[in-house]
Amino acid sequence: MKIICIGRNYTAHIEELKNKKPSEPVVFLKPDTSILLKKQPFFIPDFSNDVHHEIELIVKINRIGKHIDPKFAHKYYDEVSVGIDFTARDVQSELRAKGLPWECSKAFDGATVLGKWVSKSKFDNILDVNFKLFKNDEVVQDGFTKLMLYSVDELISYVSKYFTLKIGDIIFTGTPAGVGPVAAGDQLKGFLEKEEMFYIKVK
Ligand code: MG
């Protein structure tokens, strides 16, 4: 399986990192080895002094697809959750300044947190739900999927032009504003609407 991630999909987050609004979705991949194992803490890697949390709505692909029309994209996922796209911001900034790929800042072991999967049928409209990240019981990111520049269905269509989507592939749909550093001892909780989807400790 592969993990396909979208960058710069919320205007307020683009502004907080002083990036430009993309004319097309920003896409990158993470390997399956980046998935944080269940019930394991997240260890801050020694190559970074500035690892940021990025909570994102995630969807799991349930059938093979290529060149998917946006109007049929909703048929390609049943399960949704929230996850964290951990980012070594200092490493990313250095790589970006050199015009290099940024995988070392985002695809390292443990950098992908997956919440528990739930059926999208639990929600009236997954394109209009709220999700939140709590750090030590304080809300640090508060996102609304309707504020995405590119909706989940548009993203599925777009990425399927380049990559065949397979069963079990996961798409991270971009983070809203409020990204920030994590420190040893932090506790992170992710919510999709009112339901807790993950809880992790940072070490
Ligand atoms: Mg991200």
Short mmCIF file of C-alpha atoms and ligand atoms in Angstrom, two decimals:
data_model
loop_
_atom_site.label_atom_id
_atom_site.label_comp_id
_atom_site.label_asym_id
_atom_site.label_seq_id
_atom_site.Cartn_x
_atom_site.Cartn_y
_atom_site.Cartn_z
CA MET A 1 0.00 0.00 0.00
CA LYS A 2 1.02 3.57 -0.42
CA ILE A 3 0.31 6.76 1.48
CA ILE A 4 -0.44 9.72 -0.74
CA CYS A 5 -0.28 13.11 0.92
CA ILE A 6 -1.59 16.48 -0.14
CA GLY A 7 0.11 19.71 0.87
CA ARG A 8 -1.23 23.26 0.97
CA ASN A 9 -4.92 22.42 0.85
CA TYR A 10 -6.20 25.00 3.37
CA THR A 11 -5.76 28.72 2.82
CA ALA A 12 -5.10 29.61 6.47
CA HIS A 13 -2.32 26.99 6.68
CA ILE A 14 -0.74 28.23 3.43
CA GLU A 15 -0.66 31.70 4.96
CA GLU A 16 0.85 30.57 8.28
CA LEU A 17 3.80 28.97 6.45
CA LYS A 18 3.98 31.89 3.99
CA ASN A 19 3.54 29.59 1.01
CA LYS A 20 1.83 30.36 -2.28
CA LYS A 21 -1.58 28.97 -3.15
CA PRO A 22 -1.00 26.07 -5.55
CA SER A 23 -2.60 26.07 -9.00
CA GLU A 24 -2.82 22.27 -8.69
CA PRO A 25 -2.73 20.00 -5.62
CA VAL A 26 0.72 19.49 -4.05
CA VAL A 27 1.33 15.74 -3.87
CA PHE A 28 3.95 13.61 -2.15
CA LEU A 29 4.23 10.03 -0.91
CA LYS A 30 5.20 8.36 2.32
CA PRO A 31 6.25 4.70 2.60
CA ASP A 32 4.35 2.21 4.74
CA THR A 33 7.36 2.06 7.08
CA SER A 34 6.47 5.59 8.22
CA ILE A 35 3.29 4.35 9.93
CA LEU A 36 3.50 4.63 13.70
CA LEU A 37 2.65 1.24 15.15
CA LYS A 38 -0.49 0.99 17.26
CA LYS A 39 -0.10 1.96 20.90
CA GLN A 40 3.50 3.07 20.37
CA PRO A 41 4.71 6.51 21.40
CA PHE A 42 6.07 8.89 18.80
CA PHE A 43 9.81 9.37 19.30
CA ILE A 44 11.16 12.71 18.13
CA PRO A 45 13.94 11.81 15.71
CA ASP A 46 17.43 12.99 16.57
CA PHE A 47 17.89 14.75 13.22
CA SER A 48 15.30 17.41 14.02
CA ASN A 49 14.73 20.08 16.64
CA ASP A 50 11.39 21.19 15.25
CA VAL A 51 8.94 18.38 14.53
CA HIS A 52 5.45 19.71 13.85
CA HIS A 53 2.07 18.04 14.13
CA GLU A 54 -0.22 18.24 11.09
CA ILE A 55 -3.61 16.67 11.69
CA GLU A 56 -5.44 15.73 8.50
CA LEU A 57 -8.60 13.99 7.36
CA ILE A 58 -7.58 10.64 5.88
CA VAL A 59 -9.45 8.28 3.57
CA LYS A 60 -8.81 4.65 2.71
CA ILE A 61 -9.18 3.52 -0.90
CA ASN A 62 -11.46 0.50 -1.31
CA ARG A 63 -11.13 -0.39 -5.01
CA ILE A 64 -8.64 -0.16 -7.82
CA GLY A 65 -8.91 2.99 -9.88
CA LYS A 66 -7.12 5.02 -12.50
CA HIS A 67 -8.29 8.26 -14.14
CA ILE A 68 -11.24 8.47 -11.75
CA ASP A 69 -13.86 11.06 -12.61
CA PRO A 70 -14.51 13.40 -9.65
CA LYS A 71 -18.20 12.56 -9.76
CA PHE A 72 -17.45 8.87 -9.14
CA ALA A 73 -14.61 9.42 -6.65
CA HIS A 74 -16.92 8.99 -3.65
CA LYS A 75 -17.31 5.31 -4.60
CA TYR A 76 -13.60 4.72 -4.06
CA TYR A 77 -13.58 5.11 -0.28
CA ASP A 78 -15.86 3.94 2.54
CA GLU A 79 -13.66 4.50 5.56
CA VAL A 80 -12.29 7.73 6.94
CA SER A 81 -10.36 8.90 9.96
CA VAL A 82 -7.88 11.53 11.01
CA GLY A 83 -4.12 11.11 11.14
CA ILE A 84 -0.95 13.08 11.69
CA ASP A 85 1.56 13.92 8.99
CA PHE A 86 4.50 14.60 11.31
CA THR A 87 6.94 16.99 9.68
CA ALA A 88 10.50 17.84 10.67
CA ARG A 89 9.99 21.48 9.78
CA ASP A 90 13.65 22.44 10.08
CA VAL A 91 14.69 19.62 7.73
CA GLN A 92 11.86 20.45 5.34
CA SER A 93 12.86 24.12 5.23
CA GLU A 94 16.46 23.24 4.39
CA LEU A 95 15.43 20.84 1.66
CA ARG A 96 12.93 23.27 0.17
CA ALA A 97 15.50 26.07 0.18
CA LYS A 98 17.73 23.85 -1.93
CA GLY A 99 14.84 22.87 -4.20
CA LEU A 100 15.16 19.24 -3.10
CA PRO A 101 12.45 16.63 -2.41
CA TRP A 102 11.29 16.80 1.21
CA GLU A 103 10.75 13.11 1.98
CA CYS A 104 13.40 12.97 4.71
CA SER A 105 11.35 15.52 6.65
CA LYS A 106 8.03 13.68 6.32
CA ALA A 107 8.51 10.03 5.42
CA PHE A 108 10.70 8.91 8.29
CA ASP A 109 9.76 6.02 10.58
CA GLY A 110 6.84 6.93 12.83
CA ALA A 111 5.94 10.09 10.90
CA THR A 112 2.50 8.79 9.90
CA VAL A 113 -0.18 8.41 12.55
CA LEU A 114 -3.40 6.67 11.52
CA GLY A 115 -6.53 7.02 13.61
CA LYS A 116 -9.10 4.23 13.86
CA TRP A 117 -11.11 3.79 10.70
CA VAL A 118 -14.84 4.52 10.70
CA SER A 119 -17.46 4.32 7.99
CA LYS A 120 -18.05 7.59 6.19
CA SER A 121 -21.75 6.73 6.37
CA LYS A 122 -21.59 7.86 10.01
CA PHE A 123 -21.52 11.40 8.69
CA ASP A 124 -24.12 13.27 6.68
CA ASN A 125 -21.40 14.62 4.43
CA ILE A 126 -17.70 13.89 4.89
CA LEU A 127 -16.96 16.95 2.77
CA ASP A 128 -18.37 19.03 5.65
CA VAL A 129 -17.09 17.71 8.97
CA ASN A 130 -15.01 19.12 11.79
CA PHE A 131 -11.78 17.60 13.08
CA LYS A 132 -9.49 18.67 15.88
CA LEU A 133 -6.12 18.03 17.41
CA PHE A 134 -5.66 18.43 21.13
CA LYS A 135 -2.17 18.86 22.54
CA ASN A 136 -2.16 18.31 26.29
CA ASP A 137 -5.92 18.87 26.36
CA GLU A 138 -5.77 22.19 24.53
CA VAL A 139 -7.14 22.52 20.98
CA VAL A 140 -4.27 23.40 18.65
CA GLN A 141 -5.82 22.61 15.27
CA ASP A 142 -9.49 22.95 14.44
CA GLY A 143 -10.33 22.06 10.85
CA PHE A 144 -13.38 21.97 8.64
CA THR A 145 -13.19 19.78 5.55
CA LYS A 146 -15.42 22.17 3.63
CA LEU A 147 -12.52 24.67 3.72
CA MET A 148 -10.28 22.43 1.58
CA LEU A 149 -9.09 24.09 -1.62
CA TYR A 150 -9.48 20.71 -3.33
CA SER A 151 -12.17 18.40 -1.97
CA VAL A 152 -11.54 14.73 -1.19
CA ASP A 153 -13.26 13.76 -4.44
CA GLU A 154 -11.21 16.20 -6.50
CA LEU A 155 -8.03 14.91 -4.85
CA ILE A 156 -8.86 11.27 -5.61
CA SER A 157 -9.49 12.21 -9.22
CA TYR A 158 -6.29 14.23 -9.44
CA VAL A 159 -3.91 11.73 -7.89
CA SER A 160 -5.41 8.87 -9.93
CA LYS A 161 -4.17 10.59 -13.08
CA TYR A 162 -0.65 9.80 -11.91
CA PHE A 163 -0.91 6.78 -9.62
CA THR A 164 -3.15 3.75 -9.91
CA LEU A 165 -5.06 3.67 -6.65
CA LYS A 166 -5.17 0.27 -4.99
CA ILE A 167 -7.21 -1.20 -2.17
CA GLY A 168 -5.77 -0.08 1.16
CA ASP A 169 -4.01 3.01 -0.15
CA ILE A 170 -4.44 6.00 2.16
CA ILE A 171 -4.78 9.64 1.23
CA PHE A 172 -3.84 12.44 3.65
CA THR A 173 -5.86 15.43 2.52
CA GLY A 174 -3.85 18.33 3.94
CA THR A 175 -3.67 20.11 7.25
CA PRO A 176 -5.58 23.17 8.44
CA ALA A 177 -3.91 26.05 10.28
CA GLY A 178 -2.40 25.64 13.72
CA VAL A 179 0.58 23.41 13.00
CA GLY A 180 3.25 23.62 15.67
CA PRO A 181 6.06 21.80 17.43
CA VAL A 182 5.77 18.77 19.66
CA ALA A 183 7.96 18.10 22.68
CA ALA A 184 8.75 15.05 24.74
CA GLY A 185 5.94 14.53 27.23
CA ASP A 186 3.20 15.92 24.97
CA GLN A 187 -0.02 13.99 24.59
CA LEU A 188 -1.89 14.27 21.31
CA LYS A 189 -5.51 13.38 20.70
CA GLY A 190 -7.28 13.51 17.36
CA PHE A 191 -11.02 13.92 16.97
CA LEU A 192 -13.34 13.54 14.01
CA GLU A 193 -16.47 15.40 15.02
CA LYS A 194 -17.05 14.23 18.61
CA GLU A 195 -15.21 10.93 18.41
CA GLU A 196 -11.67 10.33 19.57
CA MET A 197 -9.72 8.63 16.76
CA PHE A 198 -6.20 8.44 18.16
CA TYR A 199 -4.20 9.15 21.30
CA ILE A 200 -0.42 9.19 21.30
CA LYS A 201 2.38 10.18 23.59
CA VAL A 202 5.46 12.00 22.39
CA LYS A 203 8.85 10.90 23.70
MG MG B 1 0.58 17.50 5.71
#
